[in-house]
Structures are given as C-alpha cells and as structure tokens.
PDB file of C-alpha atoms in Angstrom:
ATOM      1  CA  LEU H   1       0.000   0.000   0.000  1.00 52.00           C
ATOM      2  CA  LYS H   2       1.568   3.274  -1.100  1.00 51.00           C
ATOM      3  CA  ILE H   3       0.584   6.478   0.607  1.00 53.00           C
ATOM      4  CA  ALA H   4       0.557   9.646  -1.456  1.00 51.00           C
ATOM      5  CA  PRO H   5       3.080  12.304  -0.443  1.00 49.00           C
ATOM      6  CA  PRO H   6       1.752  15.273   1.512  1.00 50.00           C
ATOM      7  CA  PRO H   7       0.348  18.086  -0.657  1.00 46.00           C
ATOM      8  CA  SER H   8       3.364  20.298   0.098  1.00 47.00           C
ATOM      9  CA  ALA H   9       5.636  17.767  -1.650  1.00 45.00           C
ATOM     10  CA  LEU H  10       3.604  17.701  -4.852  1.00 42.00           C
ATOM     11  CA  PRO H  11       4.695  19.886  -7.781  1.00 44.00           C
ATOM     12  CA  PRO H  12       2.571  22.972  -8.416  1.00 46.00           C
ATOM     13  CA  CYS H  13      -0.271  22.674 -10.885  1.00 42.00           C
ATOM     14  CA  PRO H  14       0.625  24.035 -14.328  1.00 41.00           C
ATOM     15  CA  ARG H  15      -1.322  27.120 -15.347  1.00 41.00           C
ATOM     16  CA  SER H  16      -3.722  26.502 -18.157  1.00 41.00           C
ATOM     17  CA  SER H  17      -4.541  30.169 -18.679  1.00 41.00           C
ATOM     18  CA  PRO H  18      -2.254  33.154 -19.201  1.00 45.00           C
ATOM     19  CA  PRO H  19      -1.252  35.132 -16.097  1.00 46.00           C
ATOM     20  CA  VAL H  20      -3.491  38.050 -15.144  1.00 44.00           C
ATOM     21  CA  SER H  21      -1.850  41.453 -15.263  1.00 44.00           C
ATOM     22  CA  PRO H  22      -2.684  44.229 -12.757  1.00 44.00           C
ATOM     23  CA  ALA H  23      -3.900  46.414 -15.634  1.00 47.00           C
ATOM     24  CA  MET H  24      -6.644  43.869 -16.305  1.00 43.00           C
ATOM     25  CA  LEU H  25      -8.075  44.267 -12.818  1.00 44.00           C
ATOM     26  CA  GLY H  26      -7.493  47.951 -12.109  1.00 47.00           C
ATOM     27  CA  SER H  27      -5.875  49.243  -8.967  1.00 46.00           C
ATOM     28  CA  SER H  28      -5.422  47.328  -5.730  1.00 45.00           C
ATOM     29  CA  ALA H  29      -7.624  49.911  -3.973  1.00 47.00           C
ATOM     30  CA  MET H  30     -10.521  48.171  -5.669  1.00 45.00           C
ATOM     31  CA  PHE H  31     -10.402  45.542  -2.948  1.00 45.00           C
ATOM     32  CA  GLY H  32     -10.040  47.887   0.038  1.00 46.00           C
ATOM     33  CA  SER H  33     -12.046  47.218   3.178  1.00 45.00           C
ATOM     34  CA  THR H  34     -13.581  50.724   3.161  1.00 46.00           C
ATOM     35  CA  GLN H  35     -14.547  50.613  -0.486  1.00 44.00           C
ATOM     36  CA  GLY H  36     -17.966  51.896  -1.439  1.00 44.00           C
ATOM     37  CA  PHE H  37     -20.029  50.592  -4.293  1.00 43.00           C
ATOM     38  CA  GLY H  38     -18.849  53.364  -6.619  1.00 45.00           C
ATOM     39  CA  GLY H  39     -16.553  52.938  -9.603  1.00 45.00           C
ATOM     40  CA  PHE H  40     -13.932  50.426 -10.558  1.00 42.00           C
ATOM     41  CA  GLY H  41     -10.199  50.546 -11.189  1.00 46.00           C
ATOM     42  CA  ASP H  42      -8.067  53.682 -11.020  1.00 46.00           C
ATOM     43  CA  SER H  43     -11.021  56.083 -11.072  1.00 44.00           C
ATOM     44  CA  GLN H  44     -11.719  55.145  -7.491  1.00 46.00           C
ATOM     45  CA  ALA H  45     -10.310  56.999  -4.482  1.00 47.00           C
ATOM     46  CA  PRO H  46      -7.728  55.013  -2.493  1.00 47.00           C
ATOM     47  CA  ALA H  47      -8.890  53.319   0.686  1.00 48.00           C
ATOM     48  CA  ALA H  48      -8.341  55.293   3.881  1.00 49.00           C
ATOM     49  CA  ALA H  49      -5.510  54.012   6.066  1.00 50.00           C
ATOM     50  CA  SER H  50      -6.493  52.804   9.501  1.00 49.00           C
ATOM     51  CA  PRO H  51      -4.432  53.875  12.534  1.00 51.00           C
ATOM     52  CA  ASP H  52      -2.920  50.414  12.970  1.00 54.00           C
ATOM     53  CA  ALA H  53      -2.493  49.622   9.261  1.00 50.00           C
ATOM     54  CA  GLY H  54       1.073  48.397   9.864  1.00 51.00           C
ATOM     55  CA  ALA H  55       0.037  45.753  12.393  1.00 56.00           C
ATOM     56  CA  LYS H  56      -1.459  42.644  10.878  1.00 61.00           C
ATOM     57  CA  LYS H  57      -3.949  40.742  12.960  1.00 61.00           C
ATOM     58  CA  ALA H  58      -3.768  36.987  12.847  1.00 60.00           C
ATOM     59  CA  ARG H  59      -6.946  35.635  11.375  1.00 56.00           C
ATOM     60  CA  VAL H  60      -8.321  32.776  13.428  1.00 52.00           C
ATOM     61  CA  GLU H  61     -10.342  30.335  11.393  1.00 49.00           C
ATOM     62  CA  GLU H  62     -12.365  27.573  12.918  1.00 53.00           C
ATOM     63  CA  LYS H  63     -11.168  24.288  11.488  1.00 59.00           C
ATOM     64  CA  GLN H  64     -14.111  22.241  10.255  1.00 60.00           C
ATOM     65  CA  THR H  65     -13.341  18.690   9.271  1.00 80.00           C
ATOM     66  CA  CYS H  66     -15.426  15.855   7.932  1.00 88.00           C
ATOM     67  CA  LEU H  67     -13.772  12.591   8.915  1.00 90.00           C
ATOM     68  CA  PRO H  68     -14.542   9.133   7.489  1.00 93.00           C
ATOM     69  CA  VAL H  69     -14.695   6.621  10.351  1.00 93.00           C
ATOM     70  CA  THR H  70     -15.672   3.087  11.269  1.00 93.00           C
ATOM     71  CA  ILE H  71     -17.894   2.079  14.154  1.00 94.00           C
ATOM     72  CA  ARG H  72     -14.840   0.626  15.916  1.00 94.00           C
ATOM     73  CA  ALA H  73     -13.177   4.072  15.730  1.00 91.00           C
ATOM     74  CA  ILE H  74     -16.314   5.655  17.222  1.00 92.00           C
ATOM     75  CA  GLU H  75     -16.324   3.114  20.061  1.00 91.00           C
ATOM     76  CA  SER H  76     -12.611   3.752  20.741  1.00 89.00           C
ATOM     77  CA  ALA H  77     -13.107   7.529  20.790  1.00 89.00           C
ATOM     78  CA  VAL H  78     -16.091   7.228  23.154  1.00 88.00           C
ATOM     79  CA  LYS H  79     -14.068   4.965  25.484  1.00 86.00           C
ATOM     80  CA  GLN H  80     -11.119   7.373  25.387  1.00 83.00           C
ATOM     81  CA  ARG H  81     -13.430  10.292  26.222  1.00 81.00           C
ATOM     82  CA  ALA H  82     -14.852   8.353  29.194  1.00 75.00           C
ATOM     83  CA  ASP H  83     -11.316   7.658  30.471  1.00 72.00           C
ATOM     84  CA  THR H  84     -10.010  11.227  30.105  1.00 72.00           C
ATOM     85  CA  SER H  85     -13.285  13.226  30.292  1.00 67.00           C
ATOM     86  CA  ASP H  86     -11.994  15.181  27.295  1.00 70.00           C
ATOM     87  CA  ASP H  87     -13.724  16.130  24.046  1.00 76.00           C
ATOM     88  CA  LEU H  88     -14.421  13.400  21.513  1.00 83.00           C
ATOM     89  CA  LYS H  89     -11.232  12.985  19.471  1.00 83.00           C
ATOM     90  CA  PHE H  90     -10.357  10.682  16.602  1.00 85.00           C
ATOM     91  CA  TYR H  91      -6.611  10.060  16.254  1.00 81.00           C
ATOM     92  CA  GLY H  92      -5.968  13.334  18.100  1.00 79.00           C
ATOM     93  CA  ALA H  93      -8.337  15.497  16.004  1.00 80.00           C
ATOM     94  CA  GLU H  94     -11.788  16.869  16.809  1.00 84.00           C
ATOM     95  CA  PRO H  95     -13.838  16.484  13.628  1.00 86.00           C
ATOM     96  CA  GLY H  96     -16.837  18.649  12.833  1.00 86.00           C
ATOM     97  CA  ALA H  97     -18.723  15.738  11.251  1.00 91.00           C
ATOM     98  CA  LEU H  98     -18.244  12.020  10.780  1.00 93.00           C
ATOM     99  CA  ILE H  99     -18.938   9.944   7.667  1.00 94.00           C
ATOM    100  CA  LEU H 100     -20.037   6.359   8.123  1.00 95.00           C
ATOM    101  CA  VAL H 101     -20.891   3.695   5.528  1.00 95.00           C
ATOM    102  CA  ALA H 102     -22.749   0.709   6.964  1.00 95.00           C
ATOM    103  CA  VAL H 103     -25.635  -1.691   6.439  1.00 96.00           C
ATOM    104  CA  LEU H 104     -28.980  -1.120   8.144  1.00 95.00           C
ATOM    105  CA  GLU H 105     -29.730  -4.047  10.445  1.00 94.00           C
ATOM    106  CA  ASN H 106     -32.818  -2.817  12.209  1.00 93.00           C
ATOM    107  CA  VAL H 107     -35.074   0.112  11.241  1.00 93.00           C
ATOM    108  CA  VAL H 108     -37.904   1.608  13.297  1.00 92.00           C
ATOM    109  CA  ARG H 109     -39.947   4.220  11.442  1.00 88.00           C
ATOM    110  CA  GLN H 110     -41.420   7.057  13.459  1.00 84.00           C
ATOM    111  CA  SER H 111     -43.395  10.110  12.422  1.00 79.00           C
ATOM    112  CA  THR H 112     -40.316  12.345  12.781  1.00 80.00           C
ATOM    113  CA  GLY H 113     -37.615  10.054  11.444  1.00 85.00           C
ATOM    114  CA  LEU H 114     -35.854   6.731  11.827  1.00 89.00           C
ATOM    115  CA  GLU H 115     -34.156   4.832  14.607  1.00 93.00           C
ATOM    116  CA  MET H 116     -31.805   2.169  13.324  1.00 94.00           C
ATOM    117  CA  THR H 117     -28.893  -0.126  14.052  1.00 95.00           C
ATOM    118  CA  LEU H 118     -25.873   0.285  11.770  1.00 95.00           C
ATOM    119  CA  ASN H 119     -23.242  -2.409  11.176  1.00 95.00           C
ATOM    120  CA  ASP H 120     -20.028  -1.877   9.185  1.00 93.00           C
ATOM    121  CA  ALA H 121     -18.298  -5.182  10.063  1.00 92.00           C
ATOM    122  CA  THR H 122     -16.214  -3.462  12.763  1.00 92.00           C
ATOM    123  CA  GLY H 123     -19.130  -3.067  15.174  1.00 93.00           C
ATOM    124  CA  ARG H 124     -22.735  -2.037  15.684  1.00 94.00           C
ATOM    125  CA  ILE H 125     -24.134   1.309  16.770  1.00 95.00           C
ATOM    126  CA  LYS H 126     -27.589   2.745  17.329  1.00 96.00           C
ATOM    127  CA  ALA H 127     -28.393   5.702  15.091  1.00 95.00           C
ATOM    128  CA  ARG H 128     -31.150   8.303  14.896  1.00 94.00           C
ATOM    129  CA  TYR H 129     -32.175  10.294  11.850  1.00 92.00           C
ATOM    130  CA  PHE H 130     -34.709  13.080  12.386  1.00 90.00           C
ATOM    131  CA  VAL H 131     -36.560  14.640   9.486  1.00 86.00           C
ATOM    132  CA  THR H 132     -38.666  17.750  10.084  1.00 80.00           C
ATOM    133  CA  ASP H 133     -40.680  17.589   6.852  1.00 78.00           C
ATOM    134  CA  PRO H 134     -40.329  14.152   5.218  1.00 72.00           C
ATOM    135  CA  GLN H 135     -41.381  13.846   1.589  1.00 77.00           C
ATOM    136  CA  PRO H 136     -43.768  10.980   0.773  1.00 76.00           C
ATOM    137  CA  GLY H 137     -41.768   7.786   0.264  1.00 76.00           C
ATOM    138  CA  GLU H 138     -38.494   9.371   1.392  1.00 78.00           C
ATOM    139  CA  LEU H 139     -37.999   7.133   4.417  1.00 82.00           C
ATOM    140  CA  GLU H 140     -39.356   3.920   2.847  1.00 84.00           C
ATOM    141  CA  LYS H 141     -36.182   3.328   0.821  1.00 87.00           C
ATOM    142  CA  PHE H 142     -34.268   2.714   4.064  1.00 90.00           C
ATOM    143  CA  ALA H 143     -34.989  -0.943   4.804  1.00 91.00           C
ATOM    144  CA  PRO H 144     -32.980  -3.585   6.678  1.00 93.00           C
ATOM    145  CA  GLY H 145     -30.160  -4.934   4.515  1.00 93.00           C
ATOM    146  CA  THR H 146     -29.657  -1.620   2.668  1.00 93.00           C
ATOM    147  CA  TYR H 147     -26.203  -0.061   2.666  1.00 95.00           C
ATOM    148  CA  VAL H 148     -26.249   3.629   3.557  1.00 95.00           C
ATOM    149  CA  CYS H 149     -23.822   6.517   3.730  1.00 95.00           C
ATOM    150  CA  ALA H 150     -24.521   8.758   6.712  1.00 94.00           C
ATOM    151  CA  PHE H 151     -22.913  11.886   8.103  1.00 94.00           C
ATOM    152  CA  GLY H 152     -23.432  13.313  11.555  1.00 93.00           C
ATOM    153  CA  GLY H 153     -21.968  13.164  15.028  1.00 92.00           C
ATOM    154  CA  VAL H 154     -21.834  11.050  18.153  1.00 92.00           C
ATOM    155  CA  ARG H 155     -24.215  11.881  21.004  1.00 89.00           C
ATOM    156  CA  SER H 156     -24.152  10.406  24.481  1.00 83.00           C
ATOM    157  CA  ALA H 157     -27.677  11.237  25.685  1.00 80.00           C
ATOM    158  CA  PRO H 158     -29.907   9.354  26.360  1.00 85.00           C
ATOM    159  CA  THR H 159     -27.474   6.580  25.285  1.00 87.00           C
ATOM    160  CA  THR H 160     -24.462   6.622  23.005  1.00 88.00           C
ATOM    161  CA  HIS H 161     -25.715   6.836  19.429  1.00 92.00           C
ATOM    162  CA  PHE H 162     -24.861   8.276  16.021  1.00 94.00           C
ATOM    163  CA  ALA H 163     -26.979  11.368  15.338  1.00 94.00           C
ATOM    164  CA  ILE H 164     -27.427  11.430  11.572  1.00 94.00           C
ATOM    165  CA  ASN H 165     -27.646  14.800   9.817  1.00 93.00           C
ATOM    166  CA  GLY H 166     -27.784  13.357   6.288  1.00 92.00           C
ATOM    167  CA  LEU H 167     -28.514   9.902   4.959  1.00 91.00           C
ATOM    168  CA  ARG H 168     -28.525   8.318   1.496  1.00 92.00           C
ATOM    169  CA  THR H 169     -28.434   4.830   0.067  1.00 93.00           C
ATOM    170  CA  VAL H 170     -25.152   3.545  -1.338  1.00 94.00           C
ATOM    171  CA  GLU H 171     -25.220   3.480  -5.152  1.00 93.00           C
ATOM    172  CA  SER H 172     -22.432   0.946  -5.739  1.00 93.00           C
ATOM    173  CA  ALA H 173     -20.578  -1.723  -3.760  1.00 91.00           C
ATOM    174  CA  ASP H 174     -17.414   0.195  -4.624  1.00 93.00           C
ATOM    175  CA  GLU H 175     -18.472   2.927  -2.172  1.00 94.00           C
ATOM    176  CA  VAL H 176     -18.113   0.493   0.734  1.00 93.00           C
ATOM    177  CA  SER H 177     -14.551  -0.428  -0.275  1.00 94.00           C
ATOM    178  CA  TYR H 178     -13.675   3.170  -1.063  1.00 95.00           C
ATOM    179  CA  HIS H 179     -14.913   4.272   2.362  1.00 94.00           C
ATOM    180  CA  ALA H 180     -12.647   1.690   4.040  1.00 94.00           C
ATOM    181  CA  ILE H 181      -9.694   3.098   2.084  1.00 94.00           C
ATOM    182  CA  GLU H 182     -10.662   6.661   3.052  1.00 93.00           C
ATOM    183  CA  VAL H 183     -10.828   5.643   6.725  1.00 92.00           C
ATOM    184  CA  ALA H 184      -7.358   4.089   6.591  1.00 92.00           C
ATOM    185  CA  HIS H 185      -5.910   7.097   4.751  1.00 92.00           C
ATOM    186  CA  ALA H 186      -7.457   9.587   7.194  1.00 89.00           C
ATOM    187  CA  MET H 187      -6.204   7.598  10.182  1.00 89.00           C
ATOM    188  CA  LEU H 188      -2.648   7.402   8.813  1.00 90.00           C
ATOM    189  CA  SER H 189      -2.651  11.094   7.870  1.00 87.00           C
ATOM    190  CA  LEU H 190      -3.754  12.157  11.354  1.00 85.00           C
ATOM    191  CA  GLN H 191      -1.332   9.838  13.148  1.00 84.00           C
ATOM    192  CA  GLN H 192       1.753  10.984  11.204  1.00 81.00           C
ATOM    193  CA  PRO H 193       3.769  13.624  13.032  1.00 66.00           C
ATOM    194  CA  ALA H 194       3.640  16.983  11.268  1.00 62.00           C
TER     195      ALA H 194
END
C-alpha cells in the first residue's frame, strides 16, 4: 500500500490560462475594506488608512473537518473520552462531522424520522435520523439490509448513538470499499507527526 506524499511535496499545478496582469483588474484599492459601491479601477479613491495599518492581525479560522470513520473508531473515541473526560477525538483530532458507511440491520420508522442499528463489520451502533418535513416515500427506501452513507456526530444522551444529519443509500458496492480506504488514509494522515 503506497501512501501519497503530503500536498506540500507535490509539484505545483501548471497554469492553463495566461497570467493576469494588474492592468486587467485595475488598482489594488478596488479591494479595500472601506470601499464603497462606486466605480472600478483607477477612477476610485484610495482606501483610507487605519491607525494600525502596519500591524497585521492573525486571522483565526475555525477548522471544520469531515472525517470518514468506522464504528470501531467511534467506540474507541467514546471509550477514550470516558477515560479522560476530554472532548471526543479521533486520532488526536476533533472532527466537525463524521462519515459512516454501513448496512442497516434494524429500522424503526417514526413520524419524525428513523431509529436504526448500523453495522459496518467493525461493530454495531444505534443511530437516529430526524426529518422535520419528510417527503412521501423518502424514508421507505431505508430498509434492513440496505447499505447507507450517513454523516453526523456522536451523542451520548440518552445513550451513546450516532446522530445522523444526512442519509442516502449507497449506489455501488465500490463505495463500501472506497470508504474503508478513506478511513485508513485519514487515520494514517492524522497519526503521522507533522
């Protein structure tokens, strides 16, 4: 199994279009933070300088990740959280959402959604999928024995379960294999020292 080199080691993408010259876009004042909706290019007045224009503020961006996982990885993360009373972490990272591909073993239809048991050959987990305004026939396609791709998060109340935000049926058996490869790649990428 070969792992692709990190993106920083890859050669830059060749440009397919000619470079853009500054004359094509007008002046740099066009993108000033105090710009009005007036004209474009050099006909516009330059942006006013703020008192602390020399000092750059570090922009803090919230890192949102969507991590492919297995049920075994979810169980390990839940056990680790119980031992350390820390946030739920997968391989040292706190993902924003989890992606899970599994077969439906048990499905209970309710007026507001589905309660189900998911099995991906590494374990079983209870899952809940709430729909505020289900379309007719939308929930009927989810029957026991159907492979699904779900994204969501892990909740611990009332019991540990996978809270599904989005759910669809798997179109091809290749998706199951591809998901297993994605899980392994994500795990190895997160476990490698930076």
